[in-house]
XYZ file of C-alpha atoms in Angstrom:
325
model
C 0.000 0.000 0.000
C 1.317 3.471 -0.901
C 0.614 6.545 1.267
C 0.468 10.069 -0.194
C -0.035 13.231 1.865
C -1.011 16.615 0.379
C -1.688 20.056 1.848
C -4.304 22.180 0.091
C -5.565 25.727 0.625
C -9.132 26.558 -0.362
C -10.347 30.195 -0.383
C -13.517 31.037 1.517
C -16.293 32.878 -0.298
C -15.668 36.250 1.371
C -14.955 36.094 5.105
C -16.197 33.459 7.540
C -16.559 34.736 11.127
C -17.347 33.007 14.389
C -16.881 34.158 17.989
C -13.212 33.108 17.979
C -12.182 35.009 14.844
C -12.413 35.192 11.066
C -10.837 33.288 8.168
C -10.560 33.885 4.432
C -9.201 30.433 3.534
C -8.992 26.926 4.960
C -5.984 24.607 4.884
C -6.772 20.904 4.658
C -4.794 17.678 4.646
C -5.618 15.096 1.977
C -4.548 11.481 2.414
C -4.443 8.916 -0.393
C -3.808 5.207 0.086
C -3.189 3.201 -3.069
C -3.243 -0.560 -3.426
C -3.267 -2.573 -6.667
C -4.257 0.482 -8.693
C -7.136 1.430 -6.394
C -6.976 4.735 -4.488
C -8.822 5.656 -1.328
C -8.992 9.299 -0.250
C -9.790 11.257 2.879
C -9.687 14.941 3.845
C -9.339 16.595 7.240
C -9.029 20.052 8.755
C -7.041 20.330 12.004
C -9.103 21.218 15.075
C -6.977 24.186 16.066
C -8.529 24.835 19.465
C -7.191 21.406 20.428
C -3.706 22.466 19.339
C -3.741 20.640 16.014
C -1.929 21.955 12.940
C -1.360 20.670 9.433
C 2.317 20.191 10.262
C 1.570 18.115 13.370
C -0.953 16.004 11.468
C 1.538 15.342 8.673
C 4.187 14.346 11.192
C 1.808 11.914 12.890
C 1.045 10.261 9.570
C 4.661 10.192 8.426
C 5.507 8.373 11.648
C 2.887 5.776 10.693
C 4.019 5.445 7.066
C 5.822 2.092 7.545
C 2.741 0.605 9.218
C 0.354 2.029 6.610
C 2.420 0.844 3.678
C 2.730 -2.519 5.391
C -1.045 -2.961 5.241
C -2.466 -1.153 8.309
C -6.235 -1.612 8.693
C -8.799 0.642 10.370
C -8.951 -1.310 13.620
C -5.179 -1.114 14.022
C -5.304 2.603 13.241
C -7.622 3.273 16.184
C -5.038 1.741 18.515
C -2.001 3.501 17.057
C -3.234 7.076 16.603
C -5.385 9.274 18.804
C -8.520 11.110 17.717
C -8.011 14.143 15.502
C -7.521 15.318 11.951
C -4.640 13.003 11.052
C -6.554 9.864 11.989
C -9.694 11.218 10.347
C -8.049 11.695 6.946
C -6.411 8.264 7.006
C -9.446 6.481 8.440
C -11.717 7.894 5.730
C -9.160 7.001 3.050
C -9.131 3.409 4.319
C -12.937 3.302 4.229
C -12.836 4.541 0.629
C -10.173 2.000 -0.337
C -12.091 -0.862 1.260
C -15.225 0.202 -0.592
C -13.368 0.114 -3.903
C -11.476 -3.089 -3.122
C -14.623 -5.005 -2.160
C -16.843 -3.179 -4.680
C -19.299 -2.489 -1.881
C -20.637 1.009 -1.061
C -19.290 2.513 2.146
C -22.801 2.871 3.553
C -23.231 -0.903 3.378
C -19.868 -1.462 5.048
C -21.118 0.879 7.802
C -24.226 -1.242 8.348
C -26.699 1.257 6.908
C -29.708 0.273 4.813
C -28.950 2.898 2.173
C -28.451 6.622 1.718
C -31.205 9.201 1.380
C -31.150 12.894 0.672
C -30.710 14.916 3.861
C -31.429 18.542 4.724
C -28.308 20.423 5.772
C -28.072 23.745 7.541
C -26.590 26.761 5.794
C -24.399 28.847 8.093
C -24.881 32.579 8.566
C -21.499 34.024 9.500
C -21.196 36.278 12.565
C -21.516 39.969 11.679
C -23.612 43.043 12.446
C -27.362 42.286 12.480
C -28.076 44.117 9.221
C -25.306 42.244 7.409
C -26.458 38.919 8.832
C -29.969 39.739 7.641
C -28.527 40.382 4.193
C -26.817 36.985 4.257
C -30.025 35.300 5.372
C -32.132 37.065 2.782
C -29.956 35.608 0.050
C -30.628 32.054 1.252
C -34.159 32.462 2.599
C -35.260 29.473 0.498
C -33.048 27.131 2.551
C -35.072 25.040 5.005
C -32.512 25.263 7.847
C -30.145 28.092 8.818
C -27.391 27.961 11.415
C -26.628 31.371 12.920
C -23.181 32.059 14.370
C -23.307 34.223 17.497
C -20.830 36.061 19.715
C -20.864 37.130 23.334
C -23.151 40.151 22.906
C -26.175 41.038 20.786
C -27.358 37.503 20.073
C -31.098 38.160 20.208
C -30.838 41.155 17.867
C -28.847 39.089 15.376
C -31.305 36.204 15.413
C -34.255 38.576 15.137
C -32.682 40.142 12.040
C -32.133 36.720 10.476
C -35.679 35.618 11.350
C -37.160 38.698 9.674
C -35.058 38.123 6.555
C -35.858 34.388 6.363
C -39.269 33.916 7.983
C -39.846 30.393 6.626
C -36.485 28.878 7.557
C -35.891 26.808 10.661
C -33.076 28.225 12.808
C -30.396 26.789 15.060
C -27.668 28.899 16.674
C -24.027 28.352 17.619
C -22.170 30.489 20.172
C -18.848 28.599 19.876
C -18.218 28.763 23.652
C -18.710 32.560 23.839
C -21.421 32.744 26.517
C -21.624 32.524 30.278
C -24.391 30.695 32.110
C -26.070 34.044 32.828
C -26.053 35.014 29.145
C -27.472 31.630 28.197
C -30.251 31.792 30.764
C -31.132 35.350 29.752
C -31.170 34.655 25.993
C -32.764 31.205 25.847
C -36.405 32.205 26.327
C -36.186 35.055 23.814
C -34.452 32.816 21.264
C -37.142 30.198 21.796
C -39.771 32.864 21.039
C -37.980 33.580 17.745
C -38.306 29.935 16.762
C -34.748 28.818 17.493
C -34.715 25.017 17.798
C -31.240 24.356 19.213
C -28.359 26.187 20.925
C -24.968 24.723 20.111
C -22.047 24.928 22.589
C -23.010 28.094 24.455
C -20.473 27.646 27.286
C -16.721 27.007 27.165
C -15.759 23.341 27.120
C -14.946 22.300 30.656
C -17.619 24.546 32.174
C -20.448 22.146 31.384
C -21.387 21.734 35.054
C -23.016 25.174 34.925
C -25.817 23.571 32.910
C -26.820 21.445 35.890
C -28.663 24.325 37.554
C -30.348 25.714 34.419
C -33.833 24.904 33.166
C -33.901 25.969 29.536
C -36.870 26.038 27.137
C -34.910 24.586 24.208
C -32.243 21.904 23.800
C -28.489 22.445 23.945
C -25.862 20.591 21.884
C -22.295 19.770 22.911
C -19.719 20.463 20.209
C -16.331 21.429 21.636
C -17.357 19.584 24.808
C -17.856 16.289 22.942
C -14.879 14.980 20.994
C -15.368 11.206 21.014
C -16.798 8.446 23.206
C -14.486 9.503 26.032
C -16.497 12.718 26.373
C -19.892 11.146 26.892
C -19.773 10.756 30.666
C -19.207 14.520 31.034
C -22.003 15.592 28.683
C -24.656 13.013 29.546
C -27.444 14.597 31.577
C -26.269 18.122 30.767
C -26.757 18.307 27.002
C -29.619 16.944 24.956
C -27.628 16.682 21.693
C -24.055 16.018 20.664
C -22.513 17.393 17.483
C -20.418 14.685 15.833
C -17.544 15.939 13.691
C -15.144 13.528 12.041
C -12.197 15.859 12.626
C -12.891 15.553 16.363
C -13.638 11.830 16.487
C -10.668 10.954 14.311
C -12.673 9.486 11.468
C -15.808 7.653 10.473
C -14.961 4.525 12.472
C -15.089 6.313 15.838
C -17.948 8.567 14.694
C -20.190 5.561 14.066
C -19.299 4.103 17.466
C -19.888 7.481 19.144
C -23.309 7.822 17.525
C -24.371 4.364 18.710
C -23.093 4.897 22.260
C -24.661 8.357 22.516
C -28.070 7.125 21.404
C -27.937 4.269 23.895
C -27.561 6.938 26.605
C -30.548 8.911 25.329
C -28.525 11.655 23.647
C -29.810 12.979 20.342
C -27.589 13.446 17.312
C -26.297 16.256 15.144
C -23.492 15.978 12.591
C -21.286 18.956 11.795
C -18.130 19.881 9.954
C -15.148 22.129 9.784
C -14.648 24.190 6.643
C -13.676 21.828 3.845
C -14.498 20.409 0.453
C -16.964 17.723 -0.579
C -14.348 15.060 0.139
C -14.562 15.885 3.862
C -18.373 16.005 3.871
C -18.964 12.716 2.022
C -18.112 10.295 4.872
C -19.875 12.552 7.383
C -23.041 12.226 5.311
C -23.245 8.605 6.483
C -23.520 9.841 10.079
C -26.120 12.358 8.908
C -28.519 9.573 7.977
C -29.453 9.130 11.640
C -29.199 12.742 12.842
C -31.975 15.202 13.659
C -29.770 18.121 12.612
C -27.214 18.064 9.809
C -24.651 20.809 9.260
C -22.504 19.733 6.295
C -22.394 22.974 4.333
C -18.599 23.393 4.301
C -18.254 23.404 0.495
C -21.024 26.001 0.152
C -18.921 28.444 2.183
C -15.891 28.105 -0.109
C -15.185 30.062 -3.287
C -14.984 26.739 -5.154
C -15.172 23.001 -4.504
C -13.170 20.040 -5.749
C -14.476 17.850 -8.566
C -16.278 15.528 -8.483
C -18.340 17.147 -5.737
C -21.460 16.694 -3.684
C -24.761 17.936 -5.035
C -26.607 20.536 -2.961
C -30.038 21.744 -4.001
C -31.270 24.619 -1.804
C -30.204 22.906 1.379
C -30.877 19.314 0.331
C -27.729 17.179 0.137
C -27.668 14.164 -2.183
C -25.656 11.007 -1.411
C -22.009 11.245 -2.501
C -21.124 9.920 -5.956
C -18.851 6.870 -5.913
C -16.288 8.845 -7.931
C -15.882 11.241 -4.985
C -15.802 8.828 -2.044
C -17.199 5.527 -0.826
């Protein structure tokens, strides 16, 4: 088996802002594993708040090169490399290779009955209310919008988006920017505006503050839930978890996380970092069993790789075999 690692930079369409800052491009790591003329591919974006970088991810994979090229399988990978972007890219590449080698779709290998179209959120980048309303007005035909929020002015921002897109469902994401007091103060007013979910309002590690709150709408753990090792800390405090393959370290752990979370009564959301269709394709398998899907990464870029996923006004079609799986 031959291992190839590539760094790619993809420009964002404009500027993408969240509470932690703004970006105009995204750097991703692409892994290819080739065996007998068949090539499996995976893409990952380092989870920088966990200290990951492209350089660190490349080093981790270079250290594994002898094992990979000696025929490493996915089960062995879980033991040799921790969760994160490096394992995600390689894990997804191995899924893709196995699918091609066995001529079996990845969804069947994952134990699914098939793939259906799924509704994905479209993200409204953090900005002044009027500018967020302008963003929302341009995509008011999308069935689900995800609104990025900061520490202050959240209700005004959501109200502006609601007025610009009155028919869209809305979820919001504070990316750890709030305190418990802000959350308690905003929740009822956001509920009145039709918000259906608040994602990661508090900093990871401060989840215990949720124990004393009685909120009118559900809360999802994102930065607070990385993989199965996080479930004890979020169970009973959050109603949803947001599964991201860059956090779990690939589709293998993501599927196990989804099963374990549901057995504990947690509800599921699947999300993404910025990235191309190659990163979204394996995550779409997780999306088959999620109440909320947020796999709009390619829609936020200036361009996507080819072949690509098909999006039709917020409806995501299953990935073509030529792309992945």
